[in-house]
Amino acid sequence: MGRAYQNRKESMAKTADAKTKLYSKYAREIYVSAKSGGVDPTGNLTLRGLIERAKKDQVPGHVIDKAIDKAKGGGGEDFALARYEGFGPGNCMVIVDCLTDNPNRTIADVRHCFTKTKCKLGVAGSVSHMFDHCAILAFAGNDEEAVLEALMMADVDVTDIENEGGSITVFTPNTEYAKAKQALADAFGDIDFAVDEVQFLPQTMTAISGEDVEMLDKLLDMLNDVDDVQNVYHNAEV
């Protein structure tokens, strides 16, 4: 799997200083997770992971609590996942994940970003087949055999395990996220995860250079400024 999962972090970091947008993205994702999977983080591991990640990104507690309280009410916006795929500068592949209560508005905003950067929005499935939809769990440790044994005992489908620099990274299919996290907690107790995410990992990389790099930066900045956009994944290698 390598370190391809860091690409997303690098692209999102460009707008991490826009705190209000970051808070809004987390609040929306926490709200959707709590509404669909339950407001108790103990029983909703996806929600628990989101809350832990939000805290690491210094999202204030009142933002998190407000999103959960909103989900408790049972009303509020009816957000749905919208995923768009396309081709970026240098023919690299791009996936844009959104949470939207107005799909017509969202696709218009995303298409505008692609058009303004001379990129092309594709149809569903046009590039996602070249990515693996993975859960990624990274934490401090050295005994990868013990980790693998714990996951196998819990019947978790493990795609890969990396052991590097005192850190173990577990890759599983996205559908195994909750099971994998629970298995690790049962075996090793409370773990402080350095990475606790579900991402699209590119199977191959596309090298870009020159003006294509500048245009990719512009595309990512524009997409990350769209309120409905939650995550952007790409396979560009600069």
PDB file of C-alpha atoms in Angstrom:
ATOM      1  CA  MET A   1       0.000   0.000   0.000  1.00  0.00           C
ATOM      2  CA  GLY A   2       2.906   2.336   0.671  1.00  0.00           C
ATOM      3  CA  ARG A   3       2.380   5.879   1.826  1.00  0.00           C
ATOM      4  CA  ALA A   4      -0.154   6.855  -0.824  1.00  0.00           C
ATOM      5  CA  TYR A   5      -2.739   7.590   1.863  1.00  0.00           C
ATOM      6  CA  GLN A   6      -0.743  10.689   2.825  1.00  0.00           C
ATOM      7  CA  ASN A   7      -1.597  12.345  -0.499  1.00  0.00           C
ATOM      8  CA  ARG A   8      -5.026  13.254   0.764  1.00  0.00           C
ATOM      9  CA  LYS A   9      -3.628  14.755   3.947  1.00  0.00           C
ATOM     10  CA  GLU A  10      -1.199  16.908   2.002  1.00  0.00           C
ATOM     11  CA  SER A  11      -3.900  18.231  -0.291  1.00  0.00           C
ATOM     12  CA  MET A  12      -6.331  18.973   2.524  1.00  0.00           C
ATOM     13  CA  ALA A  13      -3.636  20.722   4.569  1.00  0.00           C
ATOM     14  CA  LYS A  14      -3.594  23.577   2.077  1.00  0.00           C
ATOM     15  CA  THR A  15      -6.872  24.854   3.505  1.00  0.00           C
ATOM     16  CA  ALA A  16      -6.524  23.609   7.076  1.00  0.00           C
ATOM     17  CA  ASP A  17      -5.975  27.194   8.249  1.00  0.00           C
ATOM     18  CA  ALA A  18      -9.548  28.024   7.239  1.00  0.00           C
ATOM     19  CA  LYS A  19     -10.790  26.852  10.625  1.00  0.00           C
ATOM     20  CA  THR A  20     -14.448  27.664  10.169  1.00  0.00           C
ATOM     21  CA  LYS A  21     -14.584  25.503   7.039  1.00  0.00           C
ATOM     22  CA  LEU A  22     -12.753  22.680   8.787  1.00  0.00           C
ATOM     23  CA  TYR A  23     -15.168  22.848  11.725  1.00  0.00           C
ATOM     24  CA  SER A  24     -18.133  22.826   9.357  1.00  0.00           C
ATOM     25  CA  LYS A  25     -16.872  19.748   7.527  1.00  0.00           C
ATOM     26  CA  TYR A  26     -16.366  17.828  10.761  1.00  0.00           C
ATOM     27  CA  ALA A  27     -19.716  18.959  12.188  1.00  0.00           C
ATOM     28  CA  ARG A  28     -21.554  17.753   9.102  1.00  0.00           C
ATOM     29  CA  GLU A  29     -19.776  14.393   9.055  1.00  0.00           C
ATOM     30  CA  ILE A  30     -20.302  13.851  12.790  1.00  0.00           C
ATOM     31  CA  TYR A  31     -23.980  14.744  12.446  1.00  0.00           C
ATOM     32  CA  VAL A  32     -24.513  12.254   9.600  1.00  0.00           C
ATOM     33  CA  SER A  33     -22.619   9.484  11.403  1.00  0.00           C
ATOM     34  CA  ALA A  34     -24.517  10.041  14.668  1.00  0.00           C
ATOM     35  CA  LYS A  35     -27.878  10.203  12.917  1.00  0.00           C
ATOM     36  CA  SER A  36     -27.307   7.017  10.927  1.00  0.00           C
ATOM     37  CA  GLY A  37     -25.325   4.910  13.403  1.00  0.00           C
ATOM     38  CA  GLY A  38     -26.350   6.192  16.820  1.00  0.00           C
ATOM     39  CA  VAL A  39     -25.179   9.046  19.029  1.00  0.00           C
ATOM     40  CA  ASP A  40     -23.219   6.868  21.473  1.00  0.00           C
ATOM     41  CA  PRO A  41     -19.546   6.738  20.410  1.00  0.00           C
ATOM     42  CA  THR A  42     -19.109   3.502  22.371  1.00  0.00           C
ATOM     43  CA  GLY A  43     -21.417   1.645  20.031  1.00  0.00           C
ATOM     44  CA  ASN A  44     -20.748   3.726  16.929  1.00  0.00           C
ATOM     45  CA  LEU A  45     -17.070   3.252  16.140  1.00  0.00           C
ATOM     46  CA  THR A  46     -17.248   5.447  13.061  1.00  0.00           C
ATOM     47  CA  LEU A  47     -18.524   8.298  15.194  1.00  0.00           C
ATOM     48  CA  ARG A  48     -15.871   7.642  17.827  1.00  0.00           C
ATOM     49  CA  GLY A  49     -13.149   7.779  15.181  1.00  0.00           C
ATOM     50  CA  LEU A  50     -14.532  11.041  13.821  1.00  0.00           C
ATOM     51  CA  ILE A  51     -14.635  12.619  17.260  1.00  0.00           C
ATOM     52  CA  GLU A  52     -11.061  11.544  18.029  1.00  0.00           C
ATOM     53  CA  ARG A  53      -9.864  12.886  14.686  1.00  0.00           C
ATOM     54  CA  ALA A  54     -11.743  16.147  15.179  1.00  0.00           C
ATOM     55  CA  LYS A  55     -10.128  16.644  18.572  1.00  0.00           C
ATOM     56  CA  LYS A  56      -6.685  16.031  17.095  1.00  0.00           C
ATOM     57  CA  ASP A  57      -7.453  18.714  14.507  1.00  0.00           C
ATOM     58  CA  GLN A  58      -8.384  21.027  17.394  1.00  0.00           C
ATOM     59  CA  VAL A  59     -12.088  21.227  16.636  1.00  0.00           C
ATOM     60  CA  PRO A  60     -13.729  22.792  19.732  1.00  0.00           C
ATOM     61  CA  GLY A  61     -15.813  20.508  21.921  1.00  0.00           C
ATOM     62  CA  HIS A  62     -18.914  22.665  21.548  1.00  0.00           C
ATOM     63  CA  VAL A  63     -18.855  22.126  17.768  1.00  0.00           C
ATOM     64  CA  ILE A  64     -18.755  18.354  18.267  1.00  0.00           C
ATOM     65  CA  ASP A  65     -21.452  18.398  20.975  1.00  0.00           C
ATOM     66  CA  LYS A  66     -23.750  20.589  18.884  1.00  0.00           C
ATOM     67  CA  ALA A  67     -23.530  18.195  15.926  1.00  0.00           C
ATOM     68  CA  ILE A  68     -24.377  15.207  18.149  1.00  0.00           C
ATOM     69  CA  ASP A  69     -27.218  17.060  19.889  1.00  0.00           C
ATOM     70  CA  LYS A  70     -28.614  17.958  16.491  1.00  0.00           C
ATOM     71  CA  ALA A  71     -28.609  14.275  15.514  1.00  0.00           C
ATOM     72  CA  LYS A  72     -30.396  13.398  18.772  1.00  0.00           C
ATOM     73  CA  GLY A  73     -33.254  15.665  17.781  1.00  0.00           C
ATOM     74  CA  GLY A  74     -34.074  13.491  14.805  1.00  0.00           C
ATOM     75  CA  GLY A  75     -34.807  16.444  12.557  1.00  0.00           C
ATOM     76  CA  GLY A  76     -32.435  18.725  10.709  1.00  0.00           C
ATOM     77  CA  GLU A  77     -30.992  18.440   7.241  1.00  0.00           C
ATOM     78  CA  ASP A  78     -31.208  15.261   5.232  1.00  0.00           C
ATOM     79  CA  PHE A  79     -27.626  14.925   4.014  1.00  0.00           C
ATOM     80  CA  ALA A  80     -26.654  12.250   1.519  1.00  0.00           C
ATOM     81  CA  LEU A  81     -23.315  11.084   0.156  1.00  0.00           C
ATOM     82  CA  ALA A  82     -22.511  12.324  -3.335  1.00  0.00           C
ATOM     83  CA  ARG A  83     -19.366  11.065  -5.059  1.00  0.00           C
ATOM     84  CA  TYR A  84     -17.942  12.594  -8.219  1.00  0.00           C
ATOM     85  CA  GLU A  85     -15.094  11.311 -10.348  1.00  0.00           C
ATOM     86  CA  GLY A  86     -13.013  12.962 -13.005  1.00  0.00           C
ATOM     87  CA  PHE A  87      -9.688  13.598 -14.660  1.00  0.00           C
ATOM     88  CA  GLY A  88      -7.389  16.319 -13.403  1.00  0.00           C
ATOM     89  CA  PRO A  89      -4.285  18.002 -14.836  1.00  0.00           C
ATOM     90  CA  GLY A  90      -1.909  15.635 -16.631  1.00  0.00           C
ATOM     91  CA  ASN A  91      -4.758  13.116 -16.819  1.00  0.00           C
ATOM     92  CA  CYS A  92      -4.456  12.249 -13.141  1.00  0.00           C
ATOM     93  CA  MET A  93      -7.545  10.736 -11.523  1.00  0.00           C
ATOM     94  CA  VAL A  94      -9.642  12.549  -8.931  1.00  0.00           C
ATOM     95  CA  ILE A  95     -12.446  11.435  -6.592  1.00  0.00           C
ATOM     96  CA  VAL A  96     -14.525  14.018  -4.731  1.00  0.00           C
ATOM     97  CA  ASP A  97     -16.660  12.920  -1.770  1.00  0.00           C
ATOM     98  CA  CYS A  98     -19.442  15.265  -0.675  1.00  0.00           C
ATOM     99  CA  LEU A  99     -22.245  15.393   1.863  1.00  0.00           C
ATOM    100  CA  THR A 100     -25.130  17.357   0.423  1.00  0.00           C
ATOM    101  CA  ASP A 101     -28.734  18.306   1.031  1.00  0.00           C
ATOM    102  CA  ASN A 102     -28.986  19.685  -2.516  1.00  0.00           C
ATOM    103  CA  PRO A 103     -27.368  17.450  -5.166  1.00  0.00           C
ATOM    104  CA  ASN A 104     -28.112  19.876  -8.002  1.00  0.00           C
ATOM    105  CA  ARG A 105     -26.202  22.648  -6.252  1.00  0.00           C
ATOM    106  CA  THR A 106     -23.327  20.371  -5.325  1.00  0.00           C
ATOM    107  CA  ILE A 107     -22.683  18.909  -8.761  1.00  0.00           C
ATOM    108  CA  ALA A 108     -22.855  22.399 -10.257  1.00  0.00           C
ATOM    109  CA  ASP A 109     -20.235  23.626  -7.770  1.00  0.00           C
ATOM    110  CA  VAL A 110     -17.950  20.628  -8.370  1.00  0.00           C
ATOM    111  CA  ARG A 111     -18.314  20.868 -12.153  1.00  0.00           C
ATOM    112  CA  HIS A 112     -17.391  24.557 -11.956  1.00  0.00           C
ATOM    113  CA  CYS A 113     -14.124  23.644 -10.194  1.00  0.00           C
ATOM    114  CA  PHE A 114     -13.229  21.129 -12.898  1.00  0.00           C
ATOM    115  CA  THR A 115     -14.194  23.451 -15.754  1.00  0.00           C
ATOM    116  CA  LYS A 116     -12.249  26.419 -14.365  1.00  0.00           C
ATOM    117  CA  THR A 117      -9.081  24.318 -14.156  1.00  0.00           C
ATOM    118  CA  LYS A 118      -9.532  22.781 -17.630  1.00  0.00           C
ATOM    119  CA  CYS A 119     -10.286  19.394 -16.125  1.00  0.00           C
ATOM    120  CA  LYS A 120     -13.030  16.930 -17.006  1.00  0.00           C
ATOM    121  CA  LEU A 121     -15.741  15.542 -14.759  1.00  0.00           C
ATOM    122  CA  GLY A 122     -16.452  11.897 -15.575  1.00  0.00           C
ATOM    123  CA  VAL A 123     -19.305   9.503 -14.945  1.00  0.00           C
ATOM    124  CA  ALA A 124     -19.698   7.282 -11.890  1.00  0.00           C
ATOM    125  CA  GLY A 125     -17.092   4.525 -11.969  1.00  0.00           C
ATOM    126  CA  SER A 126     -14.870   6.231 -14.516  1.00  0.00           C
ATOM    127  CA  VAL A 127     -11.862   6.364 -12.145  1.00  0.00           C
ATOM    128  CA  SER A 128     -12.910   4.749  -8.858  1.00  0.00           C
ATOM    129  CA  HIS A 129     -12.113   1.283 -10.249  1.00  0.00           C
ATOM    130  CA  MET A 130      -8.455   2.386 -10.165  1.00  0.00           C
ATOM    131  CA  PHE A 131      -8.607   3.059  -6.409  1.00  0.00           C
ATOM    132  CA  ASP A 132      -8.954   0.739  -3.413  1.00  0.00           C
ATOM    133  CA  HIS A 133     -11.546   1.829  -0.851  1.00  0.00           C
ATOM    134  CA  CYS A 134      -9.642   1.092   2.355  1.00  0.00           C
ATOM    135  CA  ALA A 135      -9.807   1.548   6.085  1.00  0.00           C
ATOM    136  CA  ILE A 136      -6.442   2.663   7.469  1.00  0.00           C
ATOM    137  CA  LEU A 137      -5.469   2.308  11.123  1.00  0.00           C
ATOM    138  CA  ALA A 138      -1.974   3.369  12.208  1.00  0.00           C
ATOM    139  CA  PHE A 139      -0.619   3.258  15.748  1.00  0.00           C
ATOM    140  CA  ALA A 140       2.621   2.883  17.694  1.00  0.00           C
ATOM    141  CA  GLY A 141       3.931  -0.672  17.870  1.00  0.00           C
ATOM    142  CA  ASN A 142       6.453  -3.200  16.572  1.00  0.00           C
ATOM    143  CA  ASP A 143       4.814  -6.625  16.811  1.00  0.00           C
ATOM    144  CA  GLU A 144       2.980  -6.924  13.513  1.00  0.00           C
ATOM    145  CA  GLU A 145       2.562 -10.678  13.984  1.00  0.00           C
ATOM    146  CA  ALA A 146       0.554 -10.121  17.168  1.00  0.00           C
ATOM    147  CA  VAL A 147      -1.565  -7.519  15.378  1.00  0.00           C
ATOM    148  CA  LEU A 148      -2.205  -9.832  12.436  1.00  0.00           C
ATOM    149  CA  GLU A 149      -3.096 -12.703  14.759  1.00  0.00           C
ATOM    150  CA  ALA A 150      -5.604 -10.526  16.660  1.00  0.00           C
ATOM    151  CA  LEU A 151      -7.240  -9.430  13.412  1.00  0.00           C
ATOM    152  CA  MET A 152      -7.368 -12.958  12.008  1.00  0.00           C
ATOM    153  CA  MET A 153      -8.879 -14.304  15.243  1.00  0.00           C
ATOM    154  CA  ALA A 154     -11.648 -11.728  14.799  1.00  0.00           C
ATOM    155  CA  ASP A 155     -12.116 -12.840  11.174  1.00  0.00           C
ATOM    156  CA  VAL A 156     -11.040  -9.463   9.795  1.00  0.00           C
ATOM    157  CA  ASP A 157     -10.138  -9.365   6.103  1.00  0.00           C
ATOM    158  CA  VAL A 158      -6.667  -7.758   6.224  1.00  0.00           C
ATOM    159  CA  THR A 159      -5.350  -6.297   2.971  1.00  0.00           C
ATOM    160  CA  ASP A 160      -1.886  -5.356   4.218  1.00  0.00           C
ATOM    161  CA  ILE A 161       0.143  -4.534   7.333  1.00  0.00           C
ATOM    162  CA  GLU A 162       3.176  -2.237   7.411  1.00  0.00           C
ATOM    163  CA  ASN A 163       5.698  -2.051  10.236  1.00  0.00           C
ATOM    164  CA  GLU A 164       7.967   0.954   9.900  1.00  0.00           C
ATOM    165  CA  GLY A 165       9.758   3.232  12.359  1.00  0.00           C
ATOM    166  CA  GLY A 166       7.909   1.954  15.412  1.00  0.00           C
ATOM    167  CA  SER A 167       4.526   2.370  13.753  1.00  0.00           C
ATOM    168  CA  ILE A 168       2.143  -0.305  12.509  1.00  0.00           C
ATOM    169  CA  THR A 169      -0.327   0.503   9.757  1.00  0.00           C
ATOM    170  CA  VAL A 170      -3.236  -1.824   9.049  1.00  0.00           C
ATOM    171  CA  PHE A 171      -5.111  -1.748   5.749  1.00  0.00           C
ATOM    172  CA  THR A 172      -8.485  -3.454   5.361  1.00  0.00           C
ATOM    173  CA  PRO A 173     -11.442  -3.083   2.977  1.00  0.00           C
ATOM    174  CA  ASN A 174     -13.607  -0.126   3.995  1.00  0.00           C
ATOM    175  CA  THR A 175     -16.400  -2.509   5.017  1.00  0.00           C
ATOM    176  CA  GLU A 176     -14.123  -4.033   7.684  1.00  0.00           C
ATOM    177  CA  TYR A 177     -13.409  -0.729   9.463  1.00  0.00           C
ATOM    178  CA  ALA A 178     -15.565  -1.234  12.564  1.00  0.00           C
ATOM    179  CA  LYS A 179     -14.640  -4.906  12.946  1.00  0.00           C
ATOM    180  CA  ALA A 180     -10.912  -4.181  12.629  1.00  0.00           C
ATOM    181  CA  LYS A 181     -11.001  -1.341  15.123  1.00  0.00           C
ATOM    182  CA  GLN A 182     -12.969  -3.400  17.638  1.00  0.00           C
ATOM    183  CA  ALA A 183     -10.576  -6.334  17.250  1.00  0.00           C
ATOM    184  CA  LEU A 184      -7.577  -4.118  17.966  1.00  0.00           C
ATOM    185  CA  ALA A 185      -9.299  -2.577  20.990  1.00  0.00           C
ATOM    186  CA  ASP A 186     -10.190  -6.031  22.344  1.00  0.00           C
ATOM    187  CA  ALA A 187      -6.620  -7.259  21.904  1.00  0.00           C
ATOM    188  CA  PHE A 188      -4.577  -4.226  22.925  1.00  0.00           C
ATOM    189  CA  GLY A 189      -6.888  -1.962  24.899  1.00  0.00           C
ATOM    190  CA  ASP A 190      -7.277   1.757  24.304  1.00  0.00           C
ATOM    191  CA  ILE A 191      -5.119   2.645  21.280  1.00  0.00           C
ATOM    192  CA  ASP A 192      -4.110   6.162  20.291  1.00  0.00           C
ATOM    193  CA  PHE A 193      -4.456   5.973  16.515  1.00  0.00           C
ATOM    194  CA  ALA A 194      -2.186   8.264  14.507  1.00  0.00           C
ATOM    195  CA  VAL A 195      -4.339   7.486  11.464  1.00  0.00           C
ATOM    196  CA  ASP A 196      -7.966   6.365  11.757  1.00  0.00           C
ATOM    197  CA  GLU A 197      -9.647   6.895   8.406  1.00  0.00           C
ATOM    198  CA  VAL A 198     -11.401   5.408   5.415  1.00  0.00           C
ATOM    199  CA  GLN A 199      -9.855   6.545   2.145  1.00  0.00           C
ATOM    200  CA  PHE A 200      -9.538   5.823  -1.541  1.00  0.00           C
ATOM    201  CA  LEU A 201      -5.975   4.678  -2.246  1.00  0.00           C
ATOM    202  CA  PRO A 202      -4.753   4.826  -5.846  1.00  0.00           C
ATOM    203  CA  GLN A 203      -3.571   1.562  -7.355  1.00  0.00           C
ATOM    204  CA  THR A 204      -1.157   3.440  -9.632  1.00  0.00           C
ATOM    205  CA  MET A 205       0.280   6.957  -9.581  1.00  0.00           C
ATOM    206  CA  THR A 206       0.355   9.513 -12.410  1.00  0.00           C
ATOM    207  CA  ALA A 207       3.421  11.757 -12.565  1.00  0.00           C
ATOM    208  CA  ILE A 208       2.694  15.419 -13.256  1.00  0.00           C
ATOM    209  CA  SER A 209       4.994  18.440 -13.553  1.00  0.00           C
ATOM    210  CA  GLY A 210       5.179  22.090 -14.552  1.00  0.00           C
ATOM    211  CA  GLU A 211       1.872  23.858 -15.139  1.00  0.00           C
ATOM    212  CA  ASP A 212      -0.057  20.699 -14.311  1.00  0.00           C
ATOM    213  CA  VAL A 213       1.153  20.935 -10.697  1.00  0.00           C
ATOM    214  CA  GLU A 214      -0.064  24.529 -10.413  1.00  0.00           C
ATOM    215  CA  MET A 215      -3.394  23.601 -11.957  1.00  0.00           C
ATOM    216  CA  LEU A 216      -3.825  20.647  -9.587  1.00  0.00           C
ATOM    217  CA  ASP A 217      -3.175  22.944  -6.625  1.00  0.00           C
ATOM    218  CA  LYS A 218      -5.828  25.309  -7.957  1.00  0.00           C
ATOM    219  CA  LEU A 219      -8.323  22.471  -8.456  1.00  0.00           C
ATOM    220  CA  LEU A 220      -7.770  21.143  -4.916  1.00  0.00           C
ATOM    221  CA  ASP A 221      -8.062  24.617  -3.410  1.00  0.00           C
ATOM    222  CA  MET A 222     -11.290  25.300  -5.278  1.00  0.00           C
ATOM    223  CA  LEU A 223     -12.793  21.934  -4.313  1.00  0.00           C
ATOM    224  CA  ASN A 224     -11.833  22.308  -0.665  1.00  0.00           C
ATOM    225  CA  ASP A 225     -13.543  25.705  -0.634  1.00  0.00           C
ATOM    226  CA  VAL A 226     -16.865  24.122  -1.646  1.00  0.00           C
ATOM    227  CA  ASP A 227     -18.930  23.692   1.522  1.00  0.00           C
ATOM    228  CA  ASP A 228     -20.358  20.322   0.493  1.00  0.00           C
ATOM    229  CA  VAL A 229     -16.957  18.749  -0.271  1.00  0.00           C
ATOM    230  CA  GLN A 230     -15.704  16.511   2.524  1.00  0.00           C
ATOM    231  CA  ASN A 231     -12.693  14.765   1.000  1.00  0.00           C
ATOM    232  CA  VAL A 232     -10.680  14.840  -2.211  1.00  0.00           C
ATOM    233  CA  TYR A 233      -8.537  11.929  -3.383  1.00  0.00           C
ATOM    234  CA  HIS A 234      -6.161  11.830  -6.355  1.00  0.00           C
ATOM    235  CA  ASN A 235      -3.341   9.765  -7.813  1.00  0.00           C
ATOM    236  CA  ALA A 236      -1.080  12.617  -8.889  1.00  0.00           C
ATOM    237  CA  GLU A 237       2.605  12.278  -8.089  1.00  0.00           C
ATOM    238  CA  VAL A 238       4.528  15.549  -8.213  1.00  0.00           C
TER     239      VAL A 238
END
